Coordinates of C-alpha atoms and ligand atoms in Angstrom, one line a residue:
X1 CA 307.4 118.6 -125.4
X2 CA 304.6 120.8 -125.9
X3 CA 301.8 121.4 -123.3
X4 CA 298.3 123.3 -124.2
X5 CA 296.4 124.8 -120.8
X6 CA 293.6 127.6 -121.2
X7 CA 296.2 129.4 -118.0
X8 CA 299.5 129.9 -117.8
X9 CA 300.4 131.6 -114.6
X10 CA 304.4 132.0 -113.9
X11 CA 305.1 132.2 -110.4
X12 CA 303.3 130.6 -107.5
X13 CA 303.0 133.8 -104.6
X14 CA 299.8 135.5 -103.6
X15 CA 299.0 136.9 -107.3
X16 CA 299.3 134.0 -109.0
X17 CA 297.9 131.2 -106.7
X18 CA 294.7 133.4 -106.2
X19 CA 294.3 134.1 -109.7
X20 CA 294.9 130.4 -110.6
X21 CA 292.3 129.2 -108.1
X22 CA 289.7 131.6 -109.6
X23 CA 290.9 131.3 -113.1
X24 CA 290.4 127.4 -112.5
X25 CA 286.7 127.2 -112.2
X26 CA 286.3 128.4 -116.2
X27 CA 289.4 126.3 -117.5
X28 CA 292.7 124.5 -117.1
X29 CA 295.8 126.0 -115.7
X30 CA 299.3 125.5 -115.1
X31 CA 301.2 127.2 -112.6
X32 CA 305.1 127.5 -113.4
X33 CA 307.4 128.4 -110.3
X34 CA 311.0 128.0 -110.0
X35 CA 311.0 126.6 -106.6
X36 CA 308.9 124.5 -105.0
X37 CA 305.3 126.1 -105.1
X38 CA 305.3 128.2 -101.7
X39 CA 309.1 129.2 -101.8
X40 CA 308.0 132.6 -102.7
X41 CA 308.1 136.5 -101.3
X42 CA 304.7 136.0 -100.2
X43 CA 305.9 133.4 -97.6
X44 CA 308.5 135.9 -96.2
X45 CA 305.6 138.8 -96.1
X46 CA 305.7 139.3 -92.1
X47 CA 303.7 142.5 -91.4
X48 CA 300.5 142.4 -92.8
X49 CA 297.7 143.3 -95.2
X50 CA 296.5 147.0 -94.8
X51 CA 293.0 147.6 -94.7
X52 CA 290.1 149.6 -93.2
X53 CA 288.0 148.2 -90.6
X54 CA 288.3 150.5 -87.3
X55 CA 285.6 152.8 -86.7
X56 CA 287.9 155.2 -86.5
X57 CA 289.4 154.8 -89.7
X58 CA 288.1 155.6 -93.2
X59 CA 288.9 154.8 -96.8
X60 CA 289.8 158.5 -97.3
X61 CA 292.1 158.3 -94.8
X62 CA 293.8 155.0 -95.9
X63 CA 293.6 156.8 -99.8
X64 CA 295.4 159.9 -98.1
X65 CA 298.1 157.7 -96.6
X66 CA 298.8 156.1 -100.0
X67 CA 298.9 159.1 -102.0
X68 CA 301.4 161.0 -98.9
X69 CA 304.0 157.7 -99.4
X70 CA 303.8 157.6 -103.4
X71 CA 304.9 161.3 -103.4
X72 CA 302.8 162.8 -106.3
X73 CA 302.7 159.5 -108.4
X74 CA 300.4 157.6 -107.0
X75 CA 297.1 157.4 -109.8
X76 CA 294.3 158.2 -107.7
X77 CA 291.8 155.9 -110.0
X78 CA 293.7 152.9 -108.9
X79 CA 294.1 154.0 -105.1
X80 CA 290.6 154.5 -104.7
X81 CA 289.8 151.2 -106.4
X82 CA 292.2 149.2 -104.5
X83 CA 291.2 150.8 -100.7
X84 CA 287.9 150.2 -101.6
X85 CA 288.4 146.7 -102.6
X86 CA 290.3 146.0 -99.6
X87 CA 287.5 144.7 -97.3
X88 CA 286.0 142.0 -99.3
X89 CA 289.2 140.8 -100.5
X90 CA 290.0 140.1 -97.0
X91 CA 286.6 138.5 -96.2
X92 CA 287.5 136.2 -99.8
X93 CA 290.6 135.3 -98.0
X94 CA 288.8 134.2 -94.3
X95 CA 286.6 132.0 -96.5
X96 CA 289.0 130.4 -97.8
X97 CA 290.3 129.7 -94.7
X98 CA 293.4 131.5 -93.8
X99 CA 293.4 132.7 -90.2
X100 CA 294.1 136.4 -89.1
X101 CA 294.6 137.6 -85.7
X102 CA 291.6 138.6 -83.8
X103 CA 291.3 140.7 -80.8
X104 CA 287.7 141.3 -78.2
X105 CA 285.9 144.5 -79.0
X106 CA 284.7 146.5 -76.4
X107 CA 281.3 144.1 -76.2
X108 CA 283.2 141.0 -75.7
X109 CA 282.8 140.3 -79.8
X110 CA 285.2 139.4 -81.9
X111 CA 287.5 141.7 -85.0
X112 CA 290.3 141.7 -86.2
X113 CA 293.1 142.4 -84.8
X114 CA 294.7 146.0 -86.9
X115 CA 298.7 146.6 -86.2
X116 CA 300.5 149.8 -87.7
X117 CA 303.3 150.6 -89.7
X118 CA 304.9 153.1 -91.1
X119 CA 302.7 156.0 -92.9
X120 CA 299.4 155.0 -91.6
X121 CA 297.7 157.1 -90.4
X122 CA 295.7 155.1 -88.2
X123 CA 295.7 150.8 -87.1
X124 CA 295.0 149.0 -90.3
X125 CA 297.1 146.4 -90.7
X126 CA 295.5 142.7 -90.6
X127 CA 298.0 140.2 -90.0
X128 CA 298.5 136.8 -88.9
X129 CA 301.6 137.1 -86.0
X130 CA 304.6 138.3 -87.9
X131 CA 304.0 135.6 -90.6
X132 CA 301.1 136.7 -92.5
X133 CA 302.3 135.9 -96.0
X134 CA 303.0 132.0 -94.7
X135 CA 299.3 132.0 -93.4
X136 CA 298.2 133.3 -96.8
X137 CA 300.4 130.8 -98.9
X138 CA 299.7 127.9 -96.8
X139 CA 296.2 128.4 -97.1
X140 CA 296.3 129.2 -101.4
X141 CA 298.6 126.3 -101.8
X142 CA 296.7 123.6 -99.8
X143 CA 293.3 125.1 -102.2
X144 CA 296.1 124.8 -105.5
X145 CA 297.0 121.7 -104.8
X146 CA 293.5 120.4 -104.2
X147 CA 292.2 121.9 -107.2
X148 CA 291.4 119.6 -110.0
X149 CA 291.9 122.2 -112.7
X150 CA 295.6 123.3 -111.4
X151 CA 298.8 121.7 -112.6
X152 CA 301.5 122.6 -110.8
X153 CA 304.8 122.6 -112.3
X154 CA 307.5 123.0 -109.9
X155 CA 311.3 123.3 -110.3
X156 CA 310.5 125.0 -114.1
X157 CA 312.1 127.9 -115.2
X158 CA 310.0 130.4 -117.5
X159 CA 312.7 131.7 -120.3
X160 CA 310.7 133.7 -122.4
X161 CA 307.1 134.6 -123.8
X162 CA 306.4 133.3 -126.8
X163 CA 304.3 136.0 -129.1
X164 CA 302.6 136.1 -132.6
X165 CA 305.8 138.4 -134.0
X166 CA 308.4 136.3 -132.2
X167 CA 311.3 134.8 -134.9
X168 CA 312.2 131.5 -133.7
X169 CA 315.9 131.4 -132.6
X170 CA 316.5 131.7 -129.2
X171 CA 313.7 134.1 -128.3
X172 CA 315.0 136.9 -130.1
X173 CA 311.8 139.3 -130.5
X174 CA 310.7 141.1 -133.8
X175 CA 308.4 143.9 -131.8
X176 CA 305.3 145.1 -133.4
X177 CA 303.8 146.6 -130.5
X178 CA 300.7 145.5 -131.1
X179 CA 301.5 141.6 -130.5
X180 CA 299.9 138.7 -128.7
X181 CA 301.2 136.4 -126.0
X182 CA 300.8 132.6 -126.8
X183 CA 302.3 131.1 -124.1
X184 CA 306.0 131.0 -123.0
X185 CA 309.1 128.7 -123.0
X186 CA 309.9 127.1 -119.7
X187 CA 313.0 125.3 -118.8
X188 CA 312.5 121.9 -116.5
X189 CA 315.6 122.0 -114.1
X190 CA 315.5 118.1 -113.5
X191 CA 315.7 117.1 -117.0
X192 CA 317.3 120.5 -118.4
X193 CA 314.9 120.0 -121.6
X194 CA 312.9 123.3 -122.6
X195 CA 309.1 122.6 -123.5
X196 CA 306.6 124.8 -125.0
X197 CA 303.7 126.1 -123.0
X198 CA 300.9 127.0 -125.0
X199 CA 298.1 129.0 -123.4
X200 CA 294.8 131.0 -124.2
X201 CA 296.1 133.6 -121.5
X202 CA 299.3 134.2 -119.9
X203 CA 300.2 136.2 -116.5
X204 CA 303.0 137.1 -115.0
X205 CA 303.2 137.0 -111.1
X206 CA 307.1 136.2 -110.6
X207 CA 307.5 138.9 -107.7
X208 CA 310.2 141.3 -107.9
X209 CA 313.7 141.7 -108.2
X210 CA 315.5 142.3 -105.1
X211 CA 318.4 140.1 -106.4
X212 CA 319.9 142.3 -108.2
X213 CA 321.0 143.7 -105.3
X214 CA 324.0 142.4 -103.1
X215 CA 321.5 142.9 -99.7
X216 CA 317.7 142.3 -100.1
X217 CA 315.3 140.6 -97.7
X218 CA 313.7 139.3 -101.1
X219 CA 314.2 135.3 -101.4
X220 CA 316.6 133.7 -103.9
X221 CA 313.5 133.4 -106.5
X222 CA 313.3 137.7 -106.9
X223 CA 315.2 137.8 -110.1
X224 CA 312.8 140.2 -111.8
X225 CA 312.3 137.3 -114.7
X226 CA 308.7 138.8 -115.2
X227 CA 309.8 142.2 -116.0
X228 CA 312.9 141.2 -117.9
X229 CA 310.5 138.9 -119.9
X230 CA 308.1 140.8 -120.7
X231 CA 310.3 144.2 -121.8
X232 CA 311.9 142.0 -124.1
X233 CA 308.5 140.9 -125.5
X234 CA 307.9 144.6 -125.9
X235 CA 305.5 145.5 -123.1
X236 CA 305.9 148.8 -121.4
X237 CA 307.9 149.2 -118.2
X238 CA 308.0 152.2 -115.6
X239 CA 308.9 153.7 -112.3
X240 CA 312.1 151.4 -111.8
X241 CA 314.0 154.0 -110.4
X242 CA 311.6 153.4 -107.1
X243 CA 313.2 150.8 -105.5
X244 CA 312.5 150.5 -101.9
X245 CA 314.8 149.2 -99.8
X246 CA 313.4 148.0 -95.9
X247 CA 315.0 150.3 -92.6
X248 CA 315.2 147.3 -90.4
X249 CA 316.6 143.6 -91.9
X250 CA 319.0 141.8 -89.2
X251 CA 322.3 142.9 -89.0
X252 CA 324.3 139.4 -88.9
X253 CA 326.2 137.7 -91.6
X254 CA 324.6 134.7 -91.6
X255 CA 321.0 136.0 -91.4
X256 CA 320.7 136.4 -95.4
X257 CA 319.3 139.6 -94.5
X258 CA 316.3 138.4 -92.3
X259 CA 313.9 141.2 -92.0
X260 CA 312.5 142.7 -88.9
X261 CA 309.2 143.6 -89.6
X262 CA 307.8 147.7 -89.5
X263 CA 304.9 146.6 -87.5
X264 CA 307.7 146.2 -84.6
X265 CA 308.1 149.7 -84.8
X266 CA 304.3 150.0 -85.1
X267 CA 304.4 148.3 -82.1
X268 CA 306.5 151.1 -80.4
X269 CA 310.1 150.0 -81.5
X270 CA 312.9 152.9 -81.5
X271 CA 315.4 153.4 -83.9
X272 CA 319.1 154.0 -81.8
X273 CA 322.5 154.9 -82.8
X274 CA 325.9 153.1 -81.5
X275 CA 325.7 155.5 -78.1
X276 CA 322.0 154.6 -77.5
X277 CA 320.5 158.0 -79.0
X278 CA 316.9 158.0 -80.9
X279 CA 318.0 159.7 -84.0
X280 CA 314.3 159.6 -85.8
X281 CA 313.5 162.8 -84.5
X282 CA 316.2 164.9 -86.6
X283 CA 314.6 163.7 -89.6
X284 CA 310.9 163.6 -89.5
X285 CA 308.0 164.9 -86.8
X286 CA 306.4 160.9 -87.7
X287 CA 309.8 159.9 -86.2
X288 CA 310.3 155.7 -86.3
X289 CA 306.8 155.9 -88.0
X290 CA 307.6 157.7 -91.2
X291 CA 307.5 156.6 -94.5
X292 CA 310.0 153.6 -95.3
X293 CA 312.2 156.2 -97.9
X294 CA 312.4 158.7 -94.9
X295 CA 313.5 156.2 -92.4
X296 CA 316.1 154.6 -94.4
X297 CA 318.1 157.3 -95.4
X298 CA 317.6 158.6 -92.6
X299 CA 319.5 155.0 -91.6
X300 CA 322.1 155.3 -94.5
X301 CA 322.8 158.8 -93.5
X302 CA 324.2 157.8 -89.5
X303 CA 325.6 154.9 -91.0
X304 CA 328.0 157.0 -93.2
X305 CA 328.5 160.1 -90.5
X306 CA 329.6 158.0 -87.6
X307 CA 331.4 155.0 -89.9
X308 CA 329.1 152.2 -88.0
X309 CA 328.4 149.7 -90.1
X310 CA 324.6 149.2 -88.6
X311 CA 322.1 150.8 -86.1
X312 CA 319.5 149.5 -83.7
X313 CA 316.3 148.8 -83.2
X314 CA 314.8 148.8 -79.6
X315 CA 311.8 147.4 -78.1
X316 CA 313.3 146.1 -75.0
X317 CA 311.0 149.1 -72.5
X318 CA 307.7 146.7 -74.1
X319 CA 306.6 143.9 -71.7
X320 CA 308.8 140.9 -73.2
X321 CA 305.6 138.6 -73.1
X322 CA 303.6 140.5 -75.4
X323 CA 307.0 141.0 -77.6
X324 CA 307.2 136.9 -77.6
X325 CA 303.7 136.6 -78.5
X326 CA 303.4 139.3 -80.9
X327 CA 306.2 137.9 -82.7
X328 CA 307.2 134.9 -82.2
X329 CA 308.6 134.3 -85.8
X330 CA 311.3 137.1 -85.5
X331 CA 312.2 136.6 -81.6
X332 CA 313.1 133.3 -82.7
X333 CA 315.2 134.0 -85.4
X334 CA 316.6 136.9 -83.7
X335 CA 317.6 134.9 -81.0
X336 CA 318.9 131.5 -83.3
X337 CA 321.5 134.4 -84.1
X338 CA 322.2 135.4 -80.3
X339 CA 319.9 138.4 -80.2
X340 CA 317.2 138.7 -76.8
X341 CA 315.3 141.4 -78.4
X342 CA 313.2 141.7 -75.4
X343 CA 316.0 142.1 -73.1
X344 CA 318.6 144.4 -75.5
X345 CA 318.3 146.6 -79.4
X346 CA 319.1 144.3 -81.9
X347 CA 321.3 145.6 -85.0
X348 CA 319.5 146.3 -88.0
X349 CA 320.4 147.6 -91.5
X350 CA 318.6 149.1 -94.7
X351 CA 318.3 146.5 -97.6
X352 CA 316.3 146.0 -101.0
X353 CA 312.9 145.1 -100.5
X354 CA 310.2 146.3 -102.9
X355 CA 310.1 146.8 -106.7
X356 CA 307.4 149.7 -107.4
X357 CA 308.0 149.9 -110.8
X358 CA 307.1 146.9 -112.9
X359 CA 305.3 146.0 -116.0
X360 CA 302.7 148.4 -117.3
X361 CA 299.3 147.6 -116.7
X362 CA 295.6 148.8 -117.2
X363 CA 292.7 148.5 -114.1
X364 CA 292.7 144.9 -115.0
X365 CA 296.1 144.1 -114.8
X366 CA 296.8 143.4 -118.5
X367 CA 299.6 144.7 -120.1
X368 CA 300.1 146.0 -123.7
X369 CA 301.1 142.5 -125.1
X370 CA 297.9 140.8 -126.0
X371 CA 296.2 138.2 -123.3
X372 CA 299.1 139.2 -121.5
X373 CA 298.8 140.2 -117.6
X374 CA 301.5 141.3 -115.2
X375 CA 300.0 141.3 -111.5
X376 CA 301.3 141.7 -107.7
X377 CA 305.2 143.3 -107.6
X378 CA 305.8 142.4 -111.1
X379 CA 303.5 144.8 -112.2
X380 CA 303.0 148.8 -111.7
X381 CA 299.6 149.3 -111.7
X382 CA 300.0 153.2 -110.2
X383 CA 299.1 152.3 -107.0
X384 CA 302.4 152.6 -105.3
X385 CA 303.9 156.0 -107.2
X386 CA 307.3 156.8 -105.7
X387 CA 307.1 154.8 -102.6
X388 CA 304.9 151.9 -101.6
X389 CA 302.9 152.4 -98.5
X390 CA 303.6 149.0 -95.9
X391 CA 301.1 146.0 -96.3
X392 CA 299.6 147.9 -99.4
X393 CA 301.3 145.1 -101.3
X394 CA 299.1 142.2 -100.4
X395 CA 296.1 144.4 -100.5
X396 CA 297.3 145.0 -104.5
X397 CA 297.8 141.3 -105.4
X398 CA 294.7 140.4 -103.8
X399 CA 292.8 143.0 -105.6
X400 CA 294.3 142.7 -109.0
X401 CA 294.6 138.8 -108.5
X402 CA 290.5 138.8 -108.8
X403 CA 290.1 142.0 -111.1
X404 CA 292.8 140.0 -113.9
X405 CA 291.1 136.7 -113.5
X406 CA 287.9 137.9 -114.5
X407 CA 289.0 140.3 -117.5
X408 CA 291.1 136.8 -118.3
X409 CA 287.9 134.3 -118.2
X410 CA 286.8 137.0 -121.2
X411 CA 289.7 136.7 -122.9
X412 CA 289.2 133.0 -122.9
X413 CA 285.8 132.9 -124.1
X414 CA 286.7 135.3 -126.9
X415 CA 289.1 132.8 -128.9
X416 CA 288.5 130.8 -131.4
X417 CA 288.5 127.3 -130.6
X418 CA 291.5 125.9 -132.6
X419 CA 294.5 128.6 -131.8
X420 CA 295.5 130.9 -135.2
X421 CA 299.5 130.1 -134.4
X422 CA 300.9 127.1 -132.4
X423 CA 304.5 128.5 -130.2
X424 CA 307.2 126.7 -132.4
X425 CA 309.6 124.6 -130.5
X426 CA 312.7 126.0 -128.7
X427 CA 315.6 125.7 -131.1
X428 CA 319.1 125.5 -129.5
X429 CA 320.8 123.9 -132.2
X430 CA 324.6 125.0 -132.2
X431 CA 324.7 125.6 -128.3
X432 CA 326.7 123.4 -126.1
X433 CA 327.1 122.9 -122.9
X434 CA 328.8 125.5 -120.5
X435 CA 332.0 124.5 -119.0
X436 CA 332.2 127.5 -117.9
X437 CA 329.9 128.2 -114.7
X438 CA 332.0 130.2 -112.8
X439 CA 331.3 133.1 -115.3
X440 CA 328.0 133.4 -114.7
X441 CA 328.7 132.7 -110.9
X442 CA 331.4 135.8 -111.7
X443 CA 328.3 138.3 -113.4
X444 CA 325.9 137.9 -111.0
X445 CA 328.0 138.6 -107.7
X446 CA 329.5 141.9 -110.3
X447 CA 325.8 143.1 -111.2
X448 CA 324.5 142.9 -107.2
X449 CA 327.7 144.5 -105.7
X450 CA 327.5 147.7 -108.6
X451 CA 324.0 148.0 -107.8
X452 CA 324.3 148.3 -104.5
X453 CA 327.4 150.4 -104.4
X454 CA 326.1 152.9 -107.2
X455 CA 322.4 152.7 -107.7
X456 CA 321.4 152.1 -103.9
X457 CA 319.5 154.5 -101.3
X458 CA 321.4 158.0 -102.2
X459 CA 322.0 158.3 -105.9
X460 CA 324.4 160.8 -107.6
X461 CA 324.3 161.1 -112.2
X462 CA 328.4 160.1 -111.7
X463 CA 327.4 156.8 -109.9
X464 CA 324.2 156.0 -112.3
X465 CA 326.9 156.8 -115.2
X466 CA 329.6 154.4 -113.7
X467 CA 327.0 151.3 -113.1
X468 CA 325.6 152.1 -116.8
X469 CA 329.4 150.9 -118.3
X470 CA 329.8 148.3 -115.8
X471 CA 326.1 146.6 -116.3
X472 CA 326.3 147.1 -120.0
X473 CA 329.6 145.7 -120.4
X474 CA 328.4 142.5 -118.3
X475 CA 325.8 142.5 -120.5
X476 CA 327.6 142.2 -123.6
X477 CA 329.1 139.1 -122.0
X478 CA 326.0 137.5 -121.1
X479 CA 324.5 138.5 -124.2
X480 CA 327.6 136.3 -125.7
X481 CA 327.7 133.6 -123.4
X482 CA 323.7 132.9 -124.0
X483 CA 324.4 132.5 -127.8
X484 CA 326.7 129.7 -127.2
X485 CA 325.7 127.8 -124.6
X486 CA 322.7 125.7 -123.6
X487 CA 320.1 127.6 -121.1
X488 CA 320.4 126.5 -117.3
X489 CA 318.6 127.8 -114.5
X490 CA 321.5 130.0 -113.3
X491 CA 321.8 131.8 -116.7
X492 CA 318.1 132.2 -117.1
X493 CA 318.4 134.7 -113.9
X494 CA 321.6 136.5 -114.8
X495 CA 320.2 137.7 -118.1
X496 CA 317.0 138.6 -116.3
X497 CA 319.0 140.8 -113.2
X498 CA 321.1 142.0 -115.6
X499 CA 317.9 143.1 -117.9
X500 CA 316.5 144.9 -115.1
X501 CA 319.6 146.3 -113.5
X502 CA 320.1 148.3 -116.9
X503 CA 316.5 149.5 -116.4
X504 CA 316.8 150.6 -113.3
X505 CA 319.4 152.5 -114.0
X506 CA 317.8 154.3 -117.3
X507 CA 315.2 155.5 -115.3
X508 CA 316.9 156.5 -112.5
X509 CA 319.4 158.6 -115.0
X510 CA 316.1 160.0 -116.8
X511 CA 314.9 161.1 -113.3
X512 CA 316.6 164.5 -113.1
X513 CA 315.2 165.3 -109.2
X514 CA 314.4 163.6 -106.0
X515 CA 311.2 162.0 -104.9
X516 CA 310.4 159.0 -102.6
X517 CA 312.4 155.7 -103.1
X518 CA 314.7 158.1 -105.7
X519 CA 317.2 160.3 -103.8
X520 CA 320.0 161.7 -105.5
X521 CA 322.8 164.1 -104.3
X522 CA 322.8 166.1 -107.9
X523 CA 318.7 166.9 -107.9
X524 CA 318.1 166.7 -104.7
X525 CA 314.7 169.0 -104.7
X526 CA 311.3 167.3 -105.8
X527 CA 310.3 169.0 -109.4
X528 CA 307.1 169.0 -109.9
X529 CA 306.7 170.9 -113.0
X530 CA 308.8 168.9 -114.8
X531 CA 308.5 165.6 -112.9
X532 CA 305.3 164.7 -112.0
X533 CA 305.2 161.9 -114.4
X534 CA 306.1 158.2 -114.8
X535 CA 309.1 157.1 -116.2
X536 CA 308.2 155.0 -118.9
X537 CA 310.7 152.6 -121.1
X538 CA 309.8 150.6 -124.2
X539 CA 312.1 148.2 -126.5
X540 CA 312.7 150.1 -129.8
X541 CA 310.5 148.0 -132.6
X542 CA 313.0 146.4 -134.3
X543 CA 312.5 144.2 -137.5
Ligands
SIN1 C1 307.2 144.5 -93.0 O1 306.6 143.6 -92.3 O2 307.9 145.4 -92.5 C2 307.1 144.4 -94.5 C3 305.7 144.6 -94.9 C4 305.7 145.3 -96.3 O3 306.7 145.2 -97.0 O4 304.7 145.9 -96.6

């Protein structure tokens, strides 16, 4: 079946809700998301949206912060745009009706209520409880769903782009490098059929890809299908070495990694060893309030000298009322899993969190695929460099969310009314079905254990080398496996981690030094002459 929108936005989180709603009032759009539409990162998002609005703070000071974290790769263009966006981006979002935390001024008015986290400088952090990201999807989804203009296709998987130079057999690519997205191919997990989405303009806002490691406080959806599908369309890629992986998820095995937000340390949480000893101290004058790279190697590190397999986190000296009220979200959990964190340190460990890298993408978001845009963690815009400043996230998707949706409504009005080329239908003749599950089952538990194990927080060239055979031997397999058999939801995601496991791992062997989010025992200075670049990857054009 083939449907024809003016928008097609794949994935349902803050980037792509907000750029559907304002996309919407110049056309139709669908929304694809592989879940049901608010089972997204943006829900988990606990700490905040950073953000000047103190007296005492500036946007200098907020663009210093940024540029300190992203260790020389920040681009200052896009820092300076984003800060300065922050504000009113914010204010867009309290019209719309989501609901911060405010606080009394020293007049008896009203503000907003700023936390901290790590790196900043000063309180800038906006932030509704510990659950800000729910707030922010609730209120986007309730507008989405109300919204004329929106279809919402849940429980569909997006396969592949479709583009102008694409040969029709199971999307295998012909890359011109100077090619046009048409729409994409998008898998209905009910039915199992594939149907053709054409659109005017396509974006990518699928969030990132913390699957594709064995710990991540990312939910099940962060398969990196964005960047995987838009690499194999031919658009540039960079900075995937920089994957940040969060100091403080719970400790527990049934927690699924359940992260304890920075904003607990912001709120004067301490970082202890097994015998009760602040450790923070050894490795930065910032202590628990360093950058997020700092503080979990500086985790990792005590983990592997005393042979614990966690460390804690302590904010049992705060007054346990305010602790309960300030977060109510994580208290709960904490406790669900026998854990009083207002009575005793609760055990924490370092686990994937944040893709910097992404998709390549101008001011505007759009990529090097025409009417293509990449936004919010798929993308990397330069704002982030080596190392993402906390709650700049957010900030970016809101920013870009607006920028790409206007750049978009151009792109619209700029085509011809009756579309040049109409995507050709999915063709899976000669496949059959898989009886066969438990390899893919097999692949995807291989690919997150090997990243973890070899291309995690400490990084040596013999480890990068190792997880290059392993992932490019699973490869082959899935590479074999997708030939033959029709496409389900599960295979969709193990081509996609194993996609950008591989790329991970090329630019994190093309990184000969260490800086932020990439640490590696061989290079372990910073190298600025040589270095102070991104690390970009293209598919070879191919015929
Ligand atoms: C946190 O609350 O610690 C996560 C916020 C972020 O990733 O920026």
């Amino acid at each position: 079946m083939e449907h024809r929108f003016d928008f097609l936005v794949i994935g349902s989180g803050v980037a792509g809700l907000l750029f559907a709603l304002k996309a919407a009032e110049h056309g139709t759009v669908a929304v694809v998301t592989k879940k049901g539409v608010a089972d997204t990162s943006t829900s988990q998002a606990q700490g905040g949206v950073a953000s000047v609005f103190s007296s005492v703070d500036s946007f200098d000071l907020h663009i210093k912060d940024t540029h300190d974290a992203g260790d020389g790769l920040c681009h200052h263009d896009v820092v300076e745009m984003v800060v300065k966006s922050g504000p009113d981006s914010i204010r867009g979002l309290i019209e719309m009706g989501v609901q911060f935390n405010l606080r009394q001024d020293g007049t008896g008015d009203t503000e907003l209520d700023l936390t901290r986290e790590g790196g900043h400088s000063e309180r800038r952090i906006v932030h509704a409880q510990d659950l800000t990201g729910k707030e922010i999807q609730r209120v986007l989804t309730e507008n989405a769903r109300a919204c004329q203009n929106i279809a919402l296709f849940e429980n569909h998987v997006a396969i592949d782009l479709v583009t102008y130079s694409m040969r029709m057999k199971r999307g295998v690519v012909v890359t011109t490098h100077e090619d046009t997205c048409i729409g994409a191919y998008v898998l209905d997990k009910a039915t199992g059929r594939i149907h053709t989405f054409a659109a005017g303009v396509t974006l990518l806002s699928t969030g990132g890809a913390g699957k594709v490691y064995l710990y991540t406080s990312n939910p099940d959806i962060a398969t990196g299908d964005g960047i995987a599908m838009a690499y194999r369309a031919g658009a540039r890629v960079a900075n995937l070495e920089f994957v940040q992986f969060h100091p403080t998820c719970l400790f527990h095995p049934e927690a699924k990694n359940f992260l304890i937000s920075e904003a607990v340390r912001g709120e004067g949480a301490v970082l202890l060893d097994s015998r009760g000893n602040a450790f923070m101290e050894k490795y930065d004058p910032r202590k628990d309030l360093a950058c997020r790279d700092v503080v979990a190697r500086a985790i990792d590190n005590e983990m592997k000298k005393s042979g614990d397999d966690c460390v804690y986190l302590d904010i049992s000296h705060r007054d346990p009322d305010f602790v309960r009220e300030r977060f109510p979200n994580i208290c709960g959990r904490c406790l669900q899993y026998g854990h009083d964190m207002t009575k005793r340190p609760v055990p924490v460990v370092p686990a994937a969190h944040y893709m910097c890298g992404g998709v390549v993408v101008d001011m505007d978001g759009h990529t090097d695929i025409g009417r293509l845009y990449a936004i919010g963690e798929t993308a990397c815009t330069g704002l982030h460099g080596a190392n993402r400043l906390a709650s700049n996230s957010l900030l970016e998707a809101l920013v870009y969310a607006d920028r790409a949706s206007r750049r978009a409504v151009q792109d619209l009005a700029a085509l011809p009314a009756e579309p040049a080329l109409v995507p050709p239908a999915w063709d899976d003749s000669g496949a059959s079905d898989s009886d066969e599950a438990i390899v893919v089952a097999h692949n995807w538990e291989e690919i997150r254990r090997c990243m973890w194990n070899y291309v995690g927080i400490v990084r040596t060239d013999k480890r990068l080398e190792r997880a290059a055979k392993r992932i490019e031997n699973i490869q082959n397999e899935i590479w074999e496996y997708y030939w033959n058999f029709r496409m389900t939801p599960d295979l969709v995601e193990l081509r996609n981690i194993s996609s950008v496991a591989h790329l991970i791992i090329r630019c994190a062997q093309h990184r000969k030094e260490s800086r932020g989010l990439h640490y590696t025992l061989d290079h372990p200075a910073r190298d600025d002459k040589r270095w102070l670049k991104d690390t970009i990857l293209r598919r070879p054009f191919t015929r």
